[in-house]
Short mmCIF file of C-alpha atoms and ligand atoms in Angstrom, two decimals:
data_model
loop_
_atom_site.label_atom_id
_atom_site.label_comp_id
_atom_site.label_asym_id
_atom_site.label_seq_id
_atom_site.Cartn_x
_atom_site.Cartn_y
_atom_site.Cartn_z
CA MET A 6 8.26 38.15 -53.19
CA VAL A 7 5.39 40.46 -51.38
CA SER A 8 6.32 44.61 -51.88
CA SER A 9 6.27 46.78 -49.13
CA SER A 10 3.35 48.36 -50.34
CA THR A 11 1.45 45.73 -50.10
CA ILE A 12 2.37 44.11 -46.56
CA GLN A 13 1.78 48.71 -45.71
CA THR A 14 -1.50 48.29 -46.70
CA THR A 15 -2.19 45.09 -45.02
CA LEU A 16 -0.54 46.22 -42.02
CA VAL A 17 -2.34 49.99 -41.86
CA ARG A 18 -5.83 48.47 -42.80
CA HIS A 19 -7.04 48.44 -39.17
CA GLN A 20 -3.92 50.79 -38.04
CA GLN A 21 -6.00 54.29 -38.03
CA THR A 22 -9.35 52.40 -35.77
CA ILE A 23 -6.66 50.41 -33.46
CA ASP A 24 -4.54 53.56 -32.80
CA THR A 25 -8.05 55.64 -31.77
CA ALA A 26 -9.33 53.14 -29.80
CA LEU A 27 -6.34 52.24 -28.18
CA ARG A 28 -6.05 56.27 -26.96
CA THR A 29 -10.00 56.41 -26.13
CA LEU A 30 -9.44 52.98 -23.59
CA PHE A 31 -5.85 54.41 -22.10
CA GLN A 32 -8.07 57.61 -21.37
CA GLU A 33 -11.77 56.47 -20.29
CA THR A 34 -9.64 53.41 -18.45
CA VAL A 35 -7.60 56.10 -16.43
CA SER A 36 -9.78 59.20 -16.11
CA SER A 37 -10.77 58.25 -12.44
CA ALA A 38 -7.15 58.87 -11.70
CA GLN A 39 -5.83 62.19 -13.61
CA LEU A 40 -5.41 63.63 -10.39
CA PRO A 41 -2.88 66.26 -10.92
CA ALA A 42 0.10 64.60 -8.76
CA LEU A 43 -0.67 61.50 -11.13
CA ALA A 44 -0.09 63.14 -14.67
CA ALA A 45 3.72 61.99 -15.39
CA TYR A 46 3.11 58.45 -14.08
CA TYR A 47 0.50 58.48 -17.12
CA GLY A 48 2.65 60.65 -19.38
CA GLN A 49 5.52 57.84 -18.44
CA MET A 50 3.50 55.43 -20.41
CA GLN A 51 2.16 57.55 -22.95
CA TYR A 52 5.57 58.29 -23.83
CA HIS A 53 6.59 54.61 -24.20
CA LEU A 54 3.51 54.36 -26.50
CA GLY A 55 5.15 56.94 -28.23
CA TRP A 56 1.98 59.45 -27.76
CA LEU A 57 4.57 61.99 -25.49
CA ASP A 58 7.53 62.95 -25.35
CA ALA A 59 10.23 63.04 -23.00
CA ASP A 60 8.94 66.77 -21.90
CA LEU A 61 5.54 65.03 -21.80
CA LYS A 62 4.28 67.20 -24.80
CA PRO A 63 2.15 65.26 -27.93
CA THR A 64 4.83 64.03 -30.28
CA GLN A 65 3.56 63.98 -34.28
CA SER A 66 4.74 59.95 -33.90
CA ASN A 67 2.88 57.26 -36.26
CA PRO A 68 0.90 54.87 -34.50
CA GLY A 69 3.14 52.33 -35.26
CA LYS A 70 3.15 48.46 -36.78
CA LEU A 71 0.78 47.59 -33.98
CA LEU A 72 1.11 43.73 -35.43
CA ARG A 73 -0.47 42.57 -32.60
CA PRO A 74 -3.62 44.24 -32.47
CA THR A 75 -4.12 44.07 -36.41
CA LEU A 76 -4.11 40.26 -35.17
CA VAL A 77 -6.86 40.31 -33.06
CA LEU A 78 -9.52 42.36 -35.60
CA LEU A 79 -7.86 39.85 -38.56
CA ALA A 80 -8.84 36.69 -36.59
CA TYR A 81 -11.83 38.25 -35.46
CA GLU A 82 -13.01 39.07 -39.40
CA ALA A 83 -11.61 35.46 -40.40
CA ALA A 84 -13.56 34.17 -38.46
CA GLY A 85 -17.16 35.62 -39.42
CA ALA A 86 -16.72 38.31 -37.00
CA TRP A 87 -19.93 37.08 -35.11
CA GLY A 88 -21.95 37.48 -38.15
CA SER A 89 -22.60 40.89 -38.28
CA ALA A 90 -20.71 42.15 -40.95
CA ASN A 91 -21.07 40.46 -44.61
CA GLU A 92 -20.31 43.31 -47.11
CA LEU A 93 -17.42 44.87 -47.43
CA SER A 94 -18.13 48.63 -45.83
CA PRO A 95 -16.09 51.51 -44.90
CA ASP A 96 -17.95 51.37 -41.76
CA SER A 97 -15.97 49.88 -39.04
CA THR A 98 -18.71 49.26 -36.27
CA TYR A 99 -18.39 45.63 -36.52
CA LEU A 100 -15.26 46.02 -35.05
CA HIS A 101 -16.49 48.03 -32.04
CA ARG A 102 -17.10 43.96 -30.17
CA ALA A 103 -13.19 43.25 -31.13
CA LEU A 104 -11.40 46.65 -29.70
CA PRO A 105 -10.80 46.06 -26.33
CA ALA A 106 -9.24 42.83 -26.97
CA ALA A 107 -6.83 44.59 -29.62
CA VAL A 108 -6.36 47.64 -26.68
CA ALA A 109 -5.66 44.78 -24.38
CA VAL A 110 -3.21 42.51 -25.91
CA GLU A 111 -1.26 46.36 -27.12
CA LEU A 112 -0.92 46.98 -23.58
CA THR A 113 0.36 43.97 -22.05
CA HIS A 114 2.71 43.57 -25.13
CA ASN A 115 4.05 47.24 -24.36
CA PHE A 116 4.28 46.26 -20.20
CA THR A 117 6.69 43.69 -21.16
CA LEU A 118 8.57 45.90 -23.52
CA ILE A 119 9.27 48.39 -20.59
CA HIS A 120 9.72 45.75 -18.22
CA ASP A 121 12.30 44.05 -20.66
CA ASP A 122 14.06 46.93 -21.02
CA ILE A 123 15.07 47.34 -17.59
CA GLU A 124 16.05 43.30 -17.35
CA ASP A 125 18.27 43.45 -20.51
CA GLY A 126 19.75 46.82 -19.72
CA ASP A 127 18.66 48.26 -23.03
CA ILE A 128 18.83 51.82 -23.51
CA GLU A 129 16.68 52.40 -26.78
CA ARG A 130 13.36 51.03 -28.51
CA ARG A 131 11.56 51.90 -31.76
CA HIS A 132 14.40 54.67 -32.26
CA ARG A 133 13.94 56.20 -28.34
CA PRO A 134 15.57 56.55 -25.02
CA THR A 135 13.91 53.70 -23.04
CA LEU A 136 11.78 54.35 -20.10
CA TRP A 137 14.05 53.70 -17.39
CA THR A 138 16.74 55.94 -18.76
CA ILE A 139 14.54 58.94 -18.75
CA TRP A 140 12.67 58.35 -15.77
CA GLY A 141 14.80 55.85 -13.70
CA VAL A 142 14.30 52.07 -12.74
CA PRO A 143 11.71 52.13 -9.93
CA GLN A 144 9.25 54.43 -11.91
CA SER A 145 10.08 52.35 -14.89
CA ILE A 146 8.53 49.01 -13.26
CA ASN A 147 5.60 50.77 -11.88
CA SER A 148 4.76 52.26 -14.99
CA GLY A 149 4.91 48.57 -16.59
CA ASP A 150 2.60 47.49 -13.75
CA GLY A 151 0.46 50.18 -14.63
CA MET A 152 0.21 49.37 -18.35
CA TYR A 153 -0.38 45.59 -16.96
CA ALA A 154 -3.71 46.71 -15.14
CA LEU A 155 -4.77 49.06 -17.63
CA SER A 156 -4.61 46.01 -20.33
CA ARG A 157 -6.91 44.21 -17.84
CA LEU A 158 -9.41 46.89 -17.41
CA ALA A 159 -9.33 47.30 -21.43
CA LEU A 160 -10.42 44.09 -21.92
CA TRP A 161 -13.52 44.01 -19.54
CA LYS A 162 -14.89 46.98 -21.89
CA VAL A 163 -15.96 43.79 -24.19
CA LEU A 164 -18.70 43.64 -21.76
CA GLU A 165 -20.22 47.13 -22.93
CA HIS A 166 -20.27 45.07 -26.88
CA ARG A 167 -22.90 42.50 -26.47
CA VAL A 168 -20.06 39.42 -25.53
CA SER A 169 -21.15 37.93 -22.92
CA GLY A 170 -20.22 37.54 -19.54
CA ASP A 171 -18.75 33.70 -19.88
CA ILE A 172 -17.06 35.21 -23.55
CA ALA A 173 -15.44 38.08 -21.61
CA ALA A 174 -13.97 35.56 -18.78
CA ARG A 175 -12.48 33.14 -21.80
CA LEU A 176 -10.34 35.89 -23.17
CA ALA A 177 -9.47 36.94 -19.33
CA THR A 178 -8.18 33.56 -19.02
CA ILE A 179 -6.61 33.29 -22.03
CA LEU A 180 -4.35 36.34 -21.55
CA ASP A 181 -3.74 35.85 -18.22
CA ARG A 182 -2.61 32.54 -19.32
CA THR A 183 -0.37 34.28 -22.12
CA VAL A 184 1.09 36.42 -19.90
CA LEU A 185 2.45 34.05 -17.10
CA VAL A 186 3.77 31.90 -19.91
CA VAL A 187 5.42 34.94 -21.42
CA ALA A 188 7.11 35.46 -18.29
CA GLU A 189 8.27 32.18 -18.17
CA GLY A 190 10.02 32.88 -21.76
CA GLN A 191 11.29 35.88 -20.59
CA TYR A 192 13.16 33.42 -17.30
CA LEU A 193 14.45 31.13 -19.46
CA ASP A 194 15.54 33.58 -22.22
CA ILE A 195 17.88 34.91 -19.22
CA SER A 196 18.67 31.75 -17.78
CA PHE A 197 20.01 30.90 -21.13
CA GLU A 198 22.15 33.77 -21.36
CA GLU A 199 24.69 32.09 -18.16
CA ARG A 200 24.12 28.53 -19.37
CA GLN A 201 26.57 26.59 -22.27
CA ASP A 202 24.29 24.08 -23.18
CA ILE A 203 21.26 25.71 -24.36
CA SER A 204 20.19 23.44 -27.59
CA VAL A 205 17.83 24.57 -30.41
CA SER A 206 14.96 22.42 -29.22
CA MET A 207 15.45 24.48 -25.88
CA TYR A 208 15.48 27.82 -27.73
CA ILE A 209 12.81 26.73 -29.81
CA ASP A 210 10.54 26.12 -26.72
CA MET A 211 11.68 29.45 -25.06
CA ILE A 212 10.67 31.83 -28.43
CA SER A 213 7.50 29.27 -28.32
CA ARG A 214 6.87 31.14 -24.92
CA LYS A 215 8.31 34.92 -25.14
CA THR A 216 7.31 35.44 -28.76
CA ALA A 217 4.84 33.18 -30.53
CA ALA A 218 2.91 32.77 -26.99
CA LEU A 219 1.24 36.34 -27.14
CA MET A 220 0.85 36.51 -31.31
CA GLY A 221 -0.98 33.44 -30.96
CA CYS A 222 -2.96 34.32 -28.03
CA ALA A 223 -4.00 37.87 -30.03
CA VAL A 224 -5.37 35.33 -32.73
CA GLU A 225 -7.27 33.07 -30.75
CA MET A 226 -9.26 36.44 -28.47
CA GLY A 227 -10.08 37.52 -31.90
CA ALA A 228 -11.73 34.22 -33.46
CA LEU A 229 -13.24 34.07 -30.02
CA LEU A 230 -15.13 36.99 -30.37
CA GLY A 231 -15.27 36.30 -34.20
CA THR A 232 -17.45 32.57 -33.89
CA GLN A 233 -18.24 30.09 -31.73
CA ASP A 234 -16.85 27.39 -34.07
CA GLU A 235 -14.42 26.10 -31.73
CA GLU A 236 -12.48 24.17 -34.64
CA THR A 237 -12.28 27.03 -36.53
CA ILE A 238 -10.78 29.09 -33.17
CA ARG A 239 -8.46 25.90 -33.16
CA LEU A 240 -6.94 26.57 -36.37
CA LEU A 241 -6.53 30.40 -36.22
CA ARG A 242 -4.58 29.54 -32.77
CA THR A 243 -2.66 27.36 -34.34
CA PHE A 244 -1.65 30.06 -36.99
CA GLY A 245 -0.80 32.65 -34.66
CA ASP A 246 1.45 30.55 -32.71
CA ALA A 247 3.57 29.26 -35.69
CA ILE A 248 3.64 32.94 -37.34
CA GLY A 249 4.89 33.90 -34.13
CA VAL A 250 8.12 31.32 -33.99
CA ALA A 251 8.32 32.30 -37.78
CA PHE A 252 8.23 36.02 -36.63
CA GLN A 253 10.85 35.17 -34.59
CA VAL A 254 13.16 33.84 -36.47
CA ARG A 255 12.87 35.89 -39.43
CA ASP A 256 13.97 38.31 -36.90
CA ASP A 257 17.16 35.95 -35.70
CA ILE A 258 17.65 35.14 -39.61
CA LEU A 259 18.25 39.06 -39.92
CA GLY A 260 20.20 39.73 -36.99
CA ILE A 261 22.77 37.82 -39.23
CA TRP A 262 22.27 38.02 -42.37
CA ALA A 263 20.97 41.25 -43.33
CA THR A 264 23.00 44.07 -44.97
CA GLU A 265 23.78 47.22 -43.47
CA ALA A 266 21.41 49.05 -45.54
CA GLU A 267 18.73 46.25 -44.97
CA LEU A 268 18.48 46.77 -41.18
CA GLY A 269 19.78 50.57 -40.55
CA LYS A 270 22.53 48.97 -38.42
CA THR A 271 25.80 46.76 -38.87
CA SER A 272 25.11 43.39 -40.46
CA ALA A 273 26.19 40.20 -37.97
CA GLY A 274 25.28 42.39 -34.97
CA ASP A 275 23.73 39.42 -33.05
CA VAL A 276 27.14 37.63 -33.48
CA TYR A 277 28.94 41.13 -32.37
CA ARG A 278 26.12 40.74 -29.22
CA ARG A 279 26.73 37.38 -28.81
CA LYS A 280 23.09 37.24 -29.22
CA LYS A 281 22.10 33.19 -28.49
CA SER A 282 19.34 33.04 -31.25
CA LEU A 283 18.60 30.29 -33.36
CA PRO A 284 22.42 30.26 -36.27
CA ILE A 285 24.48 29.84 -33.12
CA LEU A 286 22.73 27.44 -31.23
CA HIS A 287 22.38 25.58 -34.91
CA ALA A 288 25.66 25.66 -35.54
CA LEU A 289 27.03 25.07 -31.84
CA GLU A 290 25.15 21.82 -31.99
CA HIS A 291 26.01 20.49 -35.61
CA ALA A 292 29.53 22.32 -36.50
CA SER A 293 32.29 20.25 -36.78
CA PRO A 294 34.25 19.65 -33.14
CA GLU A 295 36.87 21.77 -34.33
CA ASP A 296 34.59 24.73 -35.43
CA GLN A 297 32.54 24.25 -31.76
CA ARG A 298 35.13 23.96 -29.53
CA ARG A 299 36.07 27.69 -31.91
CA LEU A 300 32.39 29.07 -31.12
CA GLN A 301 32.70 28.05 -27.78
CA ALA A 302 35.96 29.79 -27.57
CA ILE A 303 35.00 33.18 -28.99
CA TYR A 304 31.23 33.08 -27.17
CA GLY A 305 33.23 32.47 -24.05
CA GLN A 306 35.60 34.98 -23.97
CA LYS A 307 35.23 38.05 -21.72
CA SER A 308 36.27 40.58 -24.20
CA ALA A 309 34.33 42.36 -26.94
CA LEU A 310 34.54 40.61 -30.96
CA THR A 311 36.81 41.51 -32.83
CA PRO A 312 35.64 41.70 -37.28
CA GLU A 313 38.38 39.00 -37.34
CA GLN A 314 36.41 36.71 -35.31
CA VAL A 315 33.38 37.68 -36.46
CA ALA A 316 34.31 36.88 -40.18
CA GLU A 317 35.41 33.45 -38.59
CA VAL A 318 32.14 32.80 -37.10
CA MET A 319 30.06 33.64 -40.29
CA THR A 320 32.44 30.91 -41.98
CA ILE A 321 31.26 28.43 -39.33
CA PHE A 322 27.58 29.11 -40.13
CA GLU A 323 28.75 28.57 -44.01
CA HIS A 324 30.58 25.52 -43.68
CA THR A 325 27.65 23.86 -41.33
CA GLY A 326 24.88 24.97 -43.40
CA THR A 327 23.63 27.32 -41.00
CA GLN A 328 22.09 30.19 -43.36
CA ALA A 329 20.37 27.17 -44.94
CA TYR A 330 18.87 25.65 -41.65
CA CYS A 331 16.92 28.90 -40.36
CA HIS A 332 15.58 29.36 -43.67
CA GLN A 333 14.13 25.32 -44.25
CA PHE A 334 12.86 26.69 -40.49
CA LEU A 335 11.41 29.80 -41.51
CA ARG A 336 9.15 27.83 -44.43
CA HIS A 337 8.26 24.91 -42.15
CA HIS A 338 6.90 27.42 -39.64
CA CYS A 339 5.20 29.25 -42.30
CA GLN A 340 3.83 26.31 -44.05
CA LEU A 341 2.35 25.58 -40.47
CA ALA A 342 0.32 28.59 -40.66
CA HIS A 343 -0.31 28.56 -44.05
CA GLU A 344 -1.94 24.78 -43.65
CA ALA A 345 -3.92 26.11 -40.82
CA LEU A 346 -5.48 28.85 -42.50
CA SER A 347 -6.42 27.19 -45.60
CA ARG A 348 -8.30 24.76 -43.33
CA VAL A 349 -10.71 27.47 -41.68
CA PRO A 350 -13.99 26.49 -42.61
CA HIS A 351 -15.06 28.17 -45.61
CA HIS A 352 -16.22 31.58 -45.45
CA THR A 353 -18.48 33.39 -48.09
CA SER A 354 -18.45 36.35 -46.45
CA PRO A 355 -16.01 38.61 -48.42
CA LEU A 356 -15.08 40.15 -45.14
CA SER A 357 -13.77 36.67 -43.90
CA ARG A 358 -11.92 36.16 -47.18
CA ARG A 359 -10.06 39.41 -47.32
CA ALA A 360 -8.92 38.92 -43.73
CA LEU A 361 -7.80 35.51 -44.64
CA ASN A 362 -5.78 36.78 -47.51
CA ASP A 363 -4.31 39.13 -45.66
CA MET A 364 -3.20 36.96 -42.94
CA GLU A 365 -1.18 35.06 -46.42
CA ILE A 366 0.04 38.10 -47.08
CA LEU A 367 1.51 38.37 -43.55
CA ILE A 368 2.74 35.04 -44.06
CA GLN A 369 4.39 35.56 -47.68
CA PHE A 370 6.25 39.01 -45.86
CA THR A 371 7.32 36.68 -43.32
CA GLU A 372 8.85 34.05 -45.21
CA ASP A 373 10.10 36.07 -48.49
CA ILE A 374 13.52 36.72 -47.10
CA ALA A 375 14.05 32.78 -47.45
CA SER A 376 12.74 32.31 -50.98
C1 LIG B 16 7.42 39.24 -18.77
C2 LIG B 16 7.93 39.77 -19.23
C3 LIG B 16 9.18 41.05 -19.12
C4 LIG B 16 8.52 39.20 -21.13
C5 LIG B 16 9.37 40.24 -22.45
C6 LIG B 16 8.50 39.60 -23.06
C7 LIG B 16 9.31 39.79 -24.63
C8 LIG B 16 8.32 39.81 -26.17
C9 LIG B 16 10.57 40.89 -24.75
C10 LIG B 16 11.38 41.12 -26.16
O1 LIG B 16 11.82 40.30 -26.34
P1 LIG B 16 13.61 40.92 -26.80
O2 LIG B 16 14.46 41.55 -26.10
O3 LIG B 16 14.21 39.97 -27.90
O4 LIG B 16 13.27 41.73 -27.92
P2 LIG B 16 13.85 43.28 -28.42
O5 LIG B 16 14.77 42.69 -28.86
O6 LIG B 16 12.62 43.80 -28.76
O7 LIG B 16 13.89 43.79 -26.70
#
């Protein structure tokens, strides 16, 4: 079992550095557009990032997990940090080479979330009202667009840190391809809502695009900045893709089986929401014909589910071995992530070893709920 303090330590190691870089690059990138008339436009983006409140006053908020940019920096270190830092030291200047990519990935992630909240009609994110509920849909779409552009501009700052034009262009291509793949995943996810014929494999393909692709991208970009060794980059990318799928499936499992105490919201919440996540798709494919008919009837009805119907769905999950299947699926992807990491060519630098160890802790943390 990975203790919450171990995972905290792993995730916060770079948090402050990333938070500072995010704010600095954001300010640097928008400074040319700091007309008073535009202050509220950039303020809306900063609200979404948690830096300002709804009155556009600074908040005391903590920077959050910043998981994706953390993956950029860990991959950069694991790959060798361009050979520039072979000692563990509190001086983090060696990270400067990778910070623009970390910031770009985080801004890209947030641009997709702004648009996702509009598309899903979600009214809350990170325990705060979503952007569109405060400033309306047109302004929020426009904030998301701006944040996407900022993410690309932030990335080009790598050129100020002795990264070659070739590597910078390759980084930009990886990020652009990823945004396209994420949008494909979002298309599939939205189209699945109207369909009754979604298989487990179609779902896995969808989450590989919508969720895992950006995590794989984060790791690949970090690795590419850290080394020229293509095999190391490939193995780290495999780790990122696998941990990305595992993270989503972990979320799916918690959405059904986490206790109210663990989740801070209703257990079986994803059943109440009729979310087409891995558990229900597995049960729809593998339950007995009678149970499949019941599931289809319950998930197809117009009215809200009653607690009795939710209990019935949970019983069908039990009969079908759905929880065991989801746990097995999670373990398998964690195993893929672990195998990829264990094949990363051995690095003698303590920095690289520590980053690989942190990545192992992330895998264990993801897998814990299945053990
Ligand atoms: C191109 C676009 C807009 C892509 C959105 C990508 C994305 C990761 C959405 C959040 O997924 P989710 O809806 O499953 O998660 P959450 O519950 O956080 O909204």
